[in-house]
């Protein structure tokens, strides 16, 4: 399935000389197919917010469409409008609105807009009265996450106002949805509680006369482990890119997923130093003996977490190394011990792991964070190189 016309995937075709994030679009397609197999009776909405979790929104959105994703989702309307500008013509939802947002542009672009309160409904209706095109609106209920979404006590008012606007022909309520707080913790009592609140909210909407096309709640962990939450639509995010939403529920391969991004850099300097040589700011690492140091030319300005100083794993010369000393803005050092390397040799920070390289999850453990952050934070100084694009036989 494809919902694109015109624009082609972006990405560098010539290999960069400093660093690169290689994104395997065949892996994205295979991941979407694996996720669809997990929810065979539901449509799939691929979340491509934050530039496709750092992988590149446009190429990954296209790959997801090719693999059967009937919907895309973004957080901000600007992200959704950028996908439209790149040629996507299919169903799309954006949910993170603030007062004065580009309601008119989104509605004109046939993007479903999420409404979590009366102020947002009023702004959407006003945009329709100004622009003339009816809005496609999805109502979000806060079932217990405590972030965005209409409070249950205010739900009846919001539903009633939306139904009145629908009867007037101003909008169509196309969806009712919510989001889990603890779906990555199987058996957590909040899961059943949130599902009960969601079912009640849907029933209230239907009694008010609404007939939403899609009801959806399942994020990545729920798509993988909670079939009772699949409803009409599942909404995976990080799993689309082959990263497990939580190591506690399983590794990517356990679900038929493959990490799509490999982050690598070319070594910029190799030198021998004596014992007792301090490395990087603060000399938090001092060489225990005569050794060889290799300079990897990426740092926290590229998204390498400074919190992984002294612990981040790197594959050089077929062996795991560890960041020696602090990660700096543009570079860090690894101690090669008794081994050597050449300038220009590749240092692999993370990838799928099947060549012995670390994974994003390994970096997450080293930095005390989650793998979502590791891949999403890789900055724009690191070119994305796309492989196995449209036309590739998976």
mmCIF file of C-alpha atoms in Angstrom:
data_model
loop_
_atom_site.group_PDB
_atom_site.id
_atom_site.type_symbol
_atom_site.label_atom_id
_atom_site.label_comp_id
_atom_site.label_asym_id
_atom_site.label_seq_id
_atom_site.Cartn_x
_atom_site.Cartn_y
_atom_site.Cartn_z
ATOM 1 C CA UNK A 1 0.000 0.000 0.000
ATOM 2 C CA UNK A 2 1.237 3.503 -0.723
ATOM 3 C CA UNK A 3 -0.287 6.872 -0.063
ATOM 4 C CA UNK A 4 2.512 8.956 -1.500
ATOM 5 C CA UNK A 5 2.647 10.898 -4.721
ATOM 6 C CA UNK A 6 5.456 12.931 -6.157
ATOM 7 C CA UNK A 7 8.223 13.491 -3.630
ATOM 8 C CA UNK A 8 10.973 10.924 -3.149
ATOM 9 C CA UNK A 9 12.707 9.822 0.034
ATOM 10 C CA UNK A 10 15.407 12.114 1.270
ATOM 11 C CA UNK A 11 18.859 10.998 2.344
ATOM 12 C CA UNK A 12 22.462 11.081 1.272
ATOM 13 C CA UNK A 13 23.560 8.757 -1.524
ATOM 14 C CA UNK A 14 27.323 9.348 -1.140
ATOM 15 C CA UNK A 15 28.891 7.845 1.976
ATOM 16 C CA UNK A 16 29.675 10.600 4.482
ATOM 17 C CA UNK A 17 33.248 10.718 5.725
ATOM 18 C CA UNK A 18 32.701 11.575 9.402
ATOM 19 C CA UNK A 19 29.613 9.764 10.624
ATOM 20 C CA UNK A 20 26.374 8.316 9.354
ATOM 21 C CA UNK A 21 23.140 6.819 10.558
ATOM 22 C CA UNK A 22 22.323 4.070 8.085
ATOM 23 C CA UNK A 23 18.584 3.376 8.037
ATOM 24 C CA UNK A 24 17.427 0.084 6.574
ATOM 25 C CA UNK A 25 14.008 0.717 5.054
ATOM 26 C CA UNK A 26 13.526 -2.999 4.445
ATOM 27 C CA UNK A 27 13.669 -3.424 8.226
ATOM 28 C CA UNK A 28 10.987 -0.738 8.645
ATOM 29 C CA UNK A 29 8.742 -2.529 6.169
ATOM 30 C CA UNK A 30 9.342 -5.903 7.819
ATOM 31 C CA UNK A 31 8.634 -4.428 11.249
ATOM 32 C CA UNK A 32 5.317 -2.995 10.081
ATOM 33 C CA UNK A 33 4.345 -6.365 8.632
ATOM 34 C CA UNK A 34 5.286 -8.098 11.896
ATOM 35 C CA UNK A 35 3.209 -5.600 13.871
ATOM 36 C CA UNK A 36 0.251 -6.083 11.546
ATOM 37 C CA UNK A 37 0.518 -9.825 12.183
ATOM 38 C CA UNK A 38 0.224 -9.077 15.910
ATOM 39 C CA UNK A 39 -3.074 -7.283 15.340
ATOM 40 C CA UNK A 40 -4.583 -8.958 12.268
ATOM 41 C CA UNK A 41 -8.101 -7.602 12.791
ATOM 42 C CA UNK A 42 -7.021 -3.986 13.305
ATOM 43 C CA UNK A 43 -5.716 -1.251 11.068
ATOM 44 C CA UNK A 44 -2.195 0.009 11.783
ATOM 45 C CA UNK A 45 -1.203 3.614 12.402
ATOM 46 C CA UNK A 46 2.567 4.115 12.131
ATOM 47 C CA UNK A 47 3.793 6.904 14.408
ATOM 48 C CA UNK A 48 6.460 8.987 12.663
ATOM 49 C CA UNK A 49 6.742 11.887 15.106
ATOM 50 C CA UNK A 50 10.091 13.515 15.935
ATOM 51 C CA UNK A 51 11.406 12.878 12.421
ATOM 52 C CA UNK A 52 10.475 9.225 12.613
ATOM 53 C CA UNK A 53 12.104 8.771 16.032
ATOM 54 C CA UNK A 54 15.297 10.119 14.479
ATOM 55 C CA UNK A 55 15.187 7.795 11.467
ATOM 56 C CA UNK A 56 13.685 10.265 8.986
ATOM 57 C CA UNK A 57 9.944 10.806 8.844
ATOM 58 C CA UNK A 58 9.411 10.905 5.094
ATOM 59 C CA UNK A 59 11.371 7.787 4.049
ATOM 60 C CA UNK A 60 10.079 5.775 7.006
ATOM 61 C CA UNK A 61 6.506 6.927 6.458
ATOM 62 C CA UNK A 62 6.739 5.803 2.864
ATOM 63 C CA UNK A 63 8.179 2.439 3.906
ATOM 64 C CA UNK A 64 5.409 1.989 6.476
ATOM 65 C CA UNK A 65 2.762 2.773 3.864
ATOM 66 C CA UNK A 66 4.337 0.257 1.480
ATOM 67 C CA UNK A 67 4.079 -2.402 4.191
ATOM 68 C CA UNK A 68 0.395 -1.750 4.786
ATOM 69 C CA UNK A 69 0.132 1.035 7.353
ATOM 70 C CA UNK A 70 -3.218 2.631 6.544
ATOM 71 C CA UNK A 71 -2.607 5.573 8.895
ATOM 72 C CA UNK A 72 0.310 7.785 9.917
ATOM 73 C CA UNK A 73 0.534 9.811 13.115
ATOM 74 C CA UNK A 74 2.590 12.743 14.294
ATOM 75 C CA UNK A 75 2.673 14.751 17.468
ATOM 76 C CA UNK A 76 2.658 18.265 16.030
ATOM 77 C CA UNK A 77 0.602 19.646 13.153
ATOM 78 C CA UNK A 78 3.797 20.976 11.590
ATOM 79 C CA UNK A 79 5.107 17.417 11.337
ATOM 80 C CA UNK A 80 1.882 16.287 9.686
ATOM 81 C CA UNK A 81 1.882 19.189 7.236
ATOM 82 C CA UNK A 82 5.480 18.372 6.287
ATOM 83 C CA UNK A 83 4.400 14.842 5.370
ATOM 84 C CA UNK A 84 1.618 16.245 3.213
ATOM 85 C CA UNK A 85 4.122 18.557 1.524
ATOM 86 C CA UNK A 86 6.318 15.527 0.829
ATOM 87 C CA UNK A 87 3.484 13.840 -1.027
ATOM 88 C CA UNK A 88 1.601 11.693 1.483
ATOM 89 C CA UNK A 89 -2.101 11.591 0.664
ATOM 90 C CA UNK A 90 -3.331 8.939 3.110
ATOM 91 C CA UNK A 91 -5.066 9.029 6.466
ATOM 92 C CA UNK A 92 -3.132 10.940 9.124
ATOM 93 C CA UNK A 93 -3.588 12.080 12.732
ATOM 94 C CA UNK A 94 -1.802 14.775 14.729
ATOM 95 C CA UNK A 95 -2.499 15.314 18.410
ATOM 96 C CA UNK A 96 -0.293 17.896 20.137
ATOM 97 C CA UNK A 97 -2.103 21.209 19.751
ATOM 98 C CA UNK A 98 -1.663 24.525 21.516
ATOM 99 C CA UNK A 99 -3.887 27.612 21.255
ATOM 100 C CA UNK A 100 -3.507 29.413 17.946
ATOM 101 C CA UNK A 101 -2.180 26.362 16.142
ATOM 102 C CA UNK A 102 -2.539 25.879 12.377
ATOM 103 C CA UNK A 103 -6.011 24.348 12.553
ATOM 104 C CA UNK A 104 -7.076 25.729 9.202
ATOM 105 C CA UNK A 105 -4.022 24.429 7.362
ATOM 106 C CA UNK A 106 -4.345 20.974 8.914
ATOM 107 C CA UNK A 107 -8.059 20.744 8.169
ATOM 108 C CA UNK A 108 -7.513 21.914 4.594
ATOM 109 C CA UNK A 109 -4.839 19.221 4.232
ATOM 110 C CA UNK A 110 -7.363 16.532 5.304
ATOM 111 C CA UNK A 111 -5.445 15.735 8.497
ATOM 112 C CA UNK A 112 -7.416 14.324 11.410
ATOM 113 C CA UNK A 113 -6.979 16.686 14.349
ATOM 114 C CA UNK A 114 -7.102 15.482 17.930
ATOM 115 C CA UNK A 115 -9.235 17.384 20.438
ATOM 116 C CA UNK A 116 -8.725 16.992 24.179
ATOM 117 C CA UNK A 117 -10.824 19.840 25.551
ATOM 118 C CA UNK A 118 -13.416 22.488 24.827
ATOM 119 C CA UNK A 119 -10.860 25.155 23.928
ATOM 120 C CA UNK A 120 -9.481 22.944 21.151
ATOM 121 C CA UNK A 121 -12.938 22.079 19.858
ATOM 122 C CA UNK A 122 -13.810 25.786 19.706
ATOM 123 C CA UNK A 123 -10.626 26.579 17.759
ATOM 124 C CA UNK A 124 -11.248 23.736 15.308
ATOM 125 C CA UNK A 125 -14.832 24.871 14.743
ATOM 126 C CA UNK A 126 -13.721 28.468 14.241
ATOM 127 C CA UNK A 127 -11.158 27.318 11.663
ATOM 128 C CA UNK A 128 -13.917 25.517 9.782
ATOM 129 C CA UNK A 129 -16.159 28.597 9.844
ATOM 130 C CA UNK A 130 -13.270 30.605 8.414
ATOM 131 C CA UNK A 131 -12.057 28.075 5.870
ATOM 132 C CA UNK A 132 -15.259 26.298 4.970
ATOM 133 C CA UNK A 133 -14.015 22.710 4.916
ATOM 134 C CA UNK A 134 -15.445 20.401 7.606
ATOM 135 C CA UNK A 135 -12.884 19.083 10.077
ATOM 136 C CA UNK A 136 -12.038 15.464 10.789
ATOM 137 C CA UNK A 137 -11.785 15.308 14.579
ATOM 138 C CA UNK A 138 -10.671 12.577 16.944
ATOM 139 C CA UNK A 139 -11.586 12.964 20.613
ATOM 140 C CA UNK A 140 -8.959 11.950 23.167
ATOM 141 C CA UNK A 141 -9.900 10.801 26.653
ATOM 142 C CA UNK A 142 -7.397 10.765 29.526
ATOM 143 C CA UNK A 143 -7.960 7.268 30.900
ATOM 144 C CA UNK A 144 -5.232 7.525 33.512
ATOM 145 C CA UNK A 145 -1.954 8.644 31.953
ATOM 146 C CA UNK A 146 -2.448 12.144 33.302
ATOM 147 C CA UNK A 147 -1.046 13.959 30.275
ATOM 148 C CA UNK A 148 -2.979 15.120 27.234
ATOM 149 C CA UNK A 149 -6.614 14.090 26.913
ATOM 150 C CA UNK A 150 -9.995 15.161 28.250
ATOM 151 C CA UNK A 151 -10.582 14.472 31.936
ATOM 152 C CA UNK A 152 -13.375 11.915 32.445
ATOM 153 C CA UNK A 153 -15.418 14.472 34.410
ATOM 154 C CA UNK A 154 -15.416 16.754 31.342
ATOM 155 C CA UNK A 155 -15.955 14.031 28.743
ATOM 156 C CA UNK A 156 -19.745 14.253 28.529
ATOM 157 C CA UNK A 157 -19.573 18.009 27.843
ATOM 158 C CA UNK A 158 -16.931 17.558 25.140
ATOM 159 C CA UNK A 159 -18.817 14.699 23.505
ATOM 160 C CA UNK A 160 -22.068 16.665 23.516
ATOM 161 C CA UNK A 161 -20.460 19.729 21.964
ATOM 162 C CA UNK A 162 -18.736 17.614 19.330
ATOM 163 C CA UNK A 163 -22.006 15.892 18.466
ATOM 164 C CA UNK A 164 -23.752 19.265 18.103
ATOM 165 C CA UNK A 165 -21.006 20.481 15.774
ATOM 166 C CA UNK A 166 -21.247 17.277 13.805
ATOM 167 C CA UNK A 167 -25.011 17.675 13.443
ATOM 168 C CA UNK A 168 -24.374 21.177 12.134
ATOM 169 C CA UNK A 169 -22.053 19.755 9.480
ATOM 170 C CA UNK A 170 -18.977 21.534 10.854
ATOM 171 C CA UNK A 171 -17.020 18.393 11.633
ATOM 172 C CA UNK A 172 -17.054 14.619 11.642
ATOM 173 C CA UNK A 173 -15.894 12.755 14.732
ATOM 174 C CA UNK A 174 -13.725 10.069 13.158
ATOM 175 C CA UNK A 175 -12.118 8.577 16.252
ATOM 176 C CA UNK A 176 -12.048 8.155 20.010
ATOM 177 C CA UNK A 177 -8.689 7.323 21.499
ATOM 178 C CA UNK A 178 -6.413 7.249 24.525
ATOM 179 C CA UNK A 179 -2.900 6.257 25.606
ATOM 180 C CA UNK A 180 -1.509 3.798 28.144
ATOM 181 C CA UNK A 181 0.691 4.721 31.082
ATOM 182 C CA UNK A 182 2.182 1.296 31.895
ATOM 183 C CA UNK A 183 1.593 -1.026 28.930
ATOM 184 C CA UNK A 184 5.302 -1.873 29.039
ATOM 185 C CA UNK A 185 4.762 -3.456 32.473
ATOM 186 C CA UNK A 186 2.602 -6.529 31.836
ATOM 187 C CA UNK A 187 0.098 -7.112 34.605
ATOM 188 C CA UNK A 188 0.257 -3.561 35.950
ATOM 189 C CA UNK A 189 -3.135 -2.778 37.506
ATOM 190 C CA UNK A 190 -3.431 0.500 35.614
ATOM 191 C CA UNK A 191 -3.779 -1.403 32.319
ATOM 192 C CA UNK A 192 -7.129 -2.974 33.159
ATOM 193 C CA UNK A 193 -8.278 0.237 34.846
ATOM 194 C CA UNK A 194 -7.497 2.339 31.777
ATOM 195 C CA UNK A 195 -9.201 -0.126 29.456
ATOM 196 C CA UNK A 196 -12.358 0.062 31.584
ATOM 197 C CA UNK A 197 -12.344 3.869 31.483
ATOM 198 C CA UNK A 198 -11.803 3.808 27.721
ATOM 199 C CA UNK A 199 -14.669 1.414 27.088
ATOM 200 C CA UNK A 200 -16.944 3.587 29.214
ATOM 201 C CA UNK A 201 -15.842 6.696 27.289
ATOM 202 C CA UNK A 202 -16.605 5.034 23.961
ATOM 203 C CA UNK A 203 -20.028 4.000 25.248
ATOM 204 C CA UNK A 204 -20.761 7.578 26.356
ATOM 205 C CA UNK A 205 -19.778 8.865 22.911
ATOM 206 C CA UNK A 206 -21.964 6.324 21.156
ATOM 207 C CA UNK A 207 -24.964 7.056 23.394
ATOM 208 C CA UNK A 208 -24.547 10.720 22.464
ATOM 209 C CA UNK A 209 -24.959 9.760 18.813
ATOM 210 C CA UNK A 210 -21.341 9.620 17.690
ATOM 211 C CA UNK A 211 -20.176 6.763 15.476
ATOM 212 C CA UNK A 212 -16.374 6.993 15.324
ATOM 213 C CA UNK A 213 -14.647 5.109 12.531
ATOM 214 C CA UNK A 214 -11.729 4.081 14.726
ATOM 215 C CA UNK A 215 -11.240 3.480 18.426
ATOM 216 C CA UNK A 216 -7.601 3.108 19.410
ATOM 217 C CA UNK A 217 -5.388 2.842 22.465
ATOM 218 C CA UNK A 218 -2.586 0.363 21.723
ATOM 219 C CA UNK A 219 0.916 1.828 21.601
ATOM 220 C CA UNK A 220 3.971 -0.341 20.819
ATOM 221 C CA UNK A 221 3.973 -2.485 23.983
ATOM 222 C CA UNK A 222 0.201 -2.916 23.873
ATOM 223 C CA UNK A 223 0.344 -3.875 20.202
ATOM 224 C CA UNK A 224 2.891 -6.551 21.079
ATOM 225 C CA UNK A 225 1.402 -7.913 24.313
ATOM 226 C CA UNK A 226 -2.213 -6.777 24.861
ATOM 227 C CA UNK A 227 -4.542 -8.069 22.134
ATOM 228 C CA UNK A 228 -7.554 -6.973 24.190
ATOM 229 C CA UNK A 229 -6.472 -3.366 23.580
ATOM 230 C CA UNK A 230 -6.260 -3.542 19.780
ATOM 231 C CA UNK A 231 -9.805 -2.308 19.007
ATOM 232 C CA UNK A 232 -10.089 -0.906 15.452
ATOM 233 C CA UNK A 233 -6.560 0.423 15.184
ATOM 234 C CA UNK A 234 -3.138 -0.113 16.739
ATOM 235 C CA UNK A 235 -0.702 2.759 17.018
ATOM 236 C CA UNK A 236 2.920 1.524 17.316
ATOM 237 C CA UNK A 237 5.774 3.998 17.442
ATOM 238 C CA UNK A 238 9.240 2.795 18.478
ATOM 239 C CA UNK A 239 8.473 -0.790 17.398
ATOM 240 C CA UNK A 240 8.100 0.405 13.791
ATOM 241 C CA UNK A 241 11.839 1.117 13.917
ATOM 242 C CA UNK A 242 12.673 -2.291 15.374
ATOM 243 C CA UNK A 243 13.396 -1.216 18.930
ATOM 244 C CA UNK A 244 11.710 -3.033 21.794
ATOM 245 C CA UNK A 245 9.600 -0.645 23.876
ATOM 246 C CA UNK A 246 10.935 -2.300 27.012
ATOM 247 C CA UNK A 247 13.597 -4.975 27.507
ATOM 248 C CA UNK A 248 11.401 -6.412 30.263
ATOM 249 C CA UNK A 249 8.790 -7.559 27.736
ATOM 250 C CA UNK A 250 11.328 -8.934 25.270
ATOM 251 C CA UNK A 251 14.039 -8.196 22.775
ATOM 252 C CA UNK A 252 13.248 -7.098 19.201
ATOM 253 C CA UNK A 253 13.862 -10.574 17.773
ATOM 254 C CA UNK A 254 11.314 -12.029 20.195
ATOM 255 C CA UNK A 255 8.642 -10.122 18.265
ATOM 256 C CA UNK A 256 10.088 -10.505 14.779
ATOM 257 C CA UNK A 257 11.453 -6.962 14.801
ATOM 258 C CA UNK A 258 14.809 -5.695 13.544
ATOM 259 C CA UNK A 259 16.427 -2.382 14.534
ATOM 260 C CA UNK A 260 16.534 -0.180 11.459
ATOM 261 C CA UNK A 261 19.327 2.243 12.396
ATOM 262 C CA UNK A 262 23.078 1.641 12.490
ATOM 263 C CA UNK A 263 25.182 4.539 13.810
ATOM 264 C CA UNK A 264 28.829 4.589 12.792
ATOM 265 C CA UNK A 265 31.731 7.010 12.474
ATOM 266 C CA UNK A 266 35.188 6.937 10.923
ATOM 267 C CA UNK A 267 38.110 7.087 13.335
ATOM 268 C CA UNK A 268 39.767 10.493 13.060
ATOM 269 C CA UNK A 269 43.041 9.858 14.914
ATOM 270 C CA UNK A 270 45.059 6.957 16.344
ATOM 271 C CA UNK A 271 48.005 7.467 18.677
ATOM 272 C CA UNK A 272 50.176 5.690 21.218
ATOM 273 C CA UNK A 273 50.312 7.219 24.677
ATOM 274 C CA UNK A 274 52.208 6.273 27.841
ATOM 275 C CA UNK A 275 50.828 4.981 31.124
ATOM 276 C CA UNK A 276 49.258 7.673 33.270
ATOM 277 C CA UNK A 277 47.994 9.723 30.334
ATOM 278 C CA UNK A 278 44.765 11.597 31.077
ATOM 279 C CA UNK A 279 41.954 11.360 28.534
ATOM 280 C CA UNK A 280 39.313 14.002 27.815
ATOM 281 C CA UNK A 281 37.940 16.691 30.108
ATOM 282 C CA UNK A 282 38.556 16.269 33.806
ATOM 283 C CA UNK A 283 40.885 13.304 33.290
ATOM 284 C CA UNK A 284 38.216 10.930 34.588
ATOM 285 C CA UNK A 285 40.061 8.263 32.665
ATOM 286 C CA UNK A 286 43.826 7.796 32.992
ATOM 287 C CA UNK A 287 45.560 5.106 30.940
ATOM 288 C CA UNK A 288 46.636 2.195 33.126
ATOM 289 C CA UNK A 289 49.593 1.408 30.876
ATOM 290 C CA UNK A 290 51.063 2.259 27.514
ATOM 291 C CA UNK A 291 48.226 1.965 25.038
ATOM 292 C CA UNK A 292 46.613 3.075 21.801
ATOM 293 C CA UNK A 293 43.834 5.655 21.770
ATOM 294 C CA UNK A 294 41.368 6.113 18.911
ATOM 295 C CA UNK A 295 39.375 9.299 18.399
ATOM 296 C CA UNK A 296 35.725 8.847 17.352
ATOM 297 C CA UNK A 297 34.475 12.146 15.823
ATOM 298 C CA UNK A 298 30.957 12.329 17.291
ATOM 299 C CA UNK A 299 29.819 13.796 20.580
ATOM 300 C CA UNK A 300 26.884 15.148 22.474
ATOM 301 C CA UNK A 301 26.210 17.736 19.749
ATOM 302 C CA UNK A 302 25.439 14.718 17.558
ATOM 303 C CA UNK A 303 23.234 13.144 20.204
ATOM 304 C CA UNK A 304 25.781 10.882 21.902
ATOM 305 C CA UNK A 305 24.701 10.967 25.560
ATOM 306 C CA UNK A 306 27.258 12.543 27.870
ATOM 307 C CA UNK A 307 25.787 10.365 30.598
ATOM 308 C CA UNK A 308 27.436 7.417 28.823
ATOM 309 C CA UNK A 309 30.907 8.840 29.495
ATOM 310 C CA UNK A 310 33.107 5.979 30.634
ATOM 311 C CA UNK A 311 30.483 3.366 29.810
ATOM 312 C CA UNK A 312 29.193 3.707 26.227
ATOM 313 C CA UNK A 313 30.052 0.650 24.100
ATOM 314 C CA UNK A 314 31.658 0.874 20.636
ATOM 315 C CA UNK A 315 32.702 -1.828 18.179
ATOM 316 C CA UNK A 316 36.186 -1.176 16.735
ATOM 317 C CA UNK A 317 38.180 -3.837 14.933
ATOM 318 C CA UNK A 318 35.679 -6.521 15.798
ATOM 319 C CA UNK A 319 35.878 -5.922 19.560
ATOM 320 C CA UNK A 320 33.712 -4.028 22.012
ATOM 321 C CA UNK A 321 35.422 -0.979 23.450
ATOM 322 C CA UNK A 322 34.186 1.510 26.013
ATOM 323 C CA UNK A 323 34.187 5.298 25.880
ATOM 324 C CA UNK A 324 37.331 6.375 27.724
ATOM 325 C CA UNK A 325 36.643 9.467 29.788
ATOM 326 C CA UNK A 326 34.031 12.062 29.042
ATOM 327 C CA UNK A 327 32.019 12.378 25.862
ATOM 328 C CA UNK A 328 32.758 15.864 24.525
ATOM 329 C CA UNK A 329 30.654 18.010 22.213
ATOM 330 C CA UNK A 330 32.154 16.674 18.976
ATOM 331 C CA UNK A 331 34.230 13.638 19.867
ATOM 332 C CA UNK A 332 35.128 10.906 22.316
ATOM 333 C CA UNK A 333 38.014 8.487 22.791
ATOM 334 C CA UNK A 334 38.246 4.721 23.080
ATOM 335 C CA UNK A 335 41.207 2.839 24.522
ATOM 336 C CA UNK A 336 42.265 0.041 22.170
ATOM 337 C CA UNK A 337 44.609 -1.551 24.692
ATOM 338 C CA UNK A 338 47.087 -3.786 22.914
ATOM 339 C CA UNK A 339 45.271 -3.462 19.597
ATOM 340 C CA UNK A 340 45.637 -0.835 16.925
ATOM 341 C CA UNK A 341 43.551 0.756 14.211
ATOM 342 C CA UNK A 342 43.950 3.006 11.218
ATOM 343 C CA UNK A 343 42.560 6.459 10.630
ATOM 344 C CA UNK A 344 39.384 5.954 8.629
ATOM 345 C CA UNK A 345 38.497 2.608 10.211
ATOM 346 C CA UNK A 346 34.858 2.323 11.207
ATOM 347 C CA UNK A 347 33.636 2.578 14.769
ATOM 348 C CA UNK A 348 30.093 1.215 15.152
ATOM 349 C CA UNK A 349 28.219 2.698 18.079
ATOM 350 C CA UNK A 350 25.030 0.714 17.664
ATOM 351 C CA UNK A 351 23.039 -1.314 15.186
ATOM 352 C CA UNK A 352 20.856 -4.430 15.048
ATOM 353 C CA UNK A 353 23.510 -6.366 16.983
ATOM 354 C CA UNK A 354 23.844 -9.290 14.605
ATOM 355 C CA UNK A 355 27.412 -8.393 13.628
ATOM 356 C CA UNK A 356 28.525 -8.217 17.227
ATOM 357 C CA UNK A 357 27.946 -4.491 17.509
ATOM 358 C CA UNK A 358 26.198 -2.857 20.486
ATOM 359 C CA UNK A 359 22.531 -1.981 20.196
ATOM 360 C CA UNK A 360 20.614 1.155 21.098
ATOM 361 C CA UNK A 361 19.449 -0.722 24.195
ATOM 362 C CA UNK A 362 23.092 -1.230 25.222
ATOM 363 C CA UNK A 363 23.633 2.523 24.982
ATOM 364 C CA UNK A 364 20.427 3.133 26.920
ATOM 365 C CA UNK A 365 21.721 0.998 29.782
ATOM 366 C CA UNK A 366 25.086 2.779 29.669
ATOM 367 C CA UNK A 367 23.399 6.185 29.839
ATOM 368 C CA UNK A 368 20.674 5.276 32.319
ATOM 369 C CA UNK A 369 17.880 6.024 29.859
ATOM 370 C CA UNK A 370 15.648 4.265 27.321
ATOM 371 C CA UNK A 371 16.386 3.210 23.757
ATOM 372 C CA UNK A 372 13.703 5.614 22.469
ATOM 373 C CA UNK A 373 15.914 8.510 23.534
ATOM 374 C CA UNK A 374 19.096 7.047 22.066
ATOM 375 C CA UNK A 375 17.783 6.823 18.493
ATOM 376 C CA UNK A 376 15.608 9.946 18.613
ATOM 377 C CA UNK A 377 18.358 12.234 19.880
ATOM 378 C CA UNK A 378 20.805 11.558 17.000
ATOM 379 C CA UNK A 379 21.194 15.048 15.585
ATOM 380 C CA UNK A 380 21.042 16.535 12.122
ATOM 381 C CA UNK A 381 24.841 16.795 11.879
ATOM 382 C CA UNK A 382 24.749 13.046 11.329
ATOM 383 C CA UNK A 383 23.526 12.359 7.767
ATOM 384 C CA UNK A 384 20.877 9.666 7.306
ATOM 385 C CA UNK A 385 21.812 7.160 4.614
ATOM 386 C CA UNK A 386 18.893 5.051 3.382
ATOM 387 C CA UNK A 387 19.322 1.537 2.094
ATOM 388 C CA UNK A 388 16.822 -0.947 0.637
ATOM 389 C CA UNK A 389 14.417 1.778 -0.444
ATOM 390 C CA UNK A 390 11.397 1.585 -2.767
ATOM 391 C CA UNK A 391 11.663 -1.209 -5.289
ATOM 392 C CA UNK A 392 13.863 -3.390 -3.109
ATOM 393 C CA UNK A 393 12.724 -6.992 -2.878
ATOM 394 C CA UNK A 394 12.401 -7.709 0.836
#
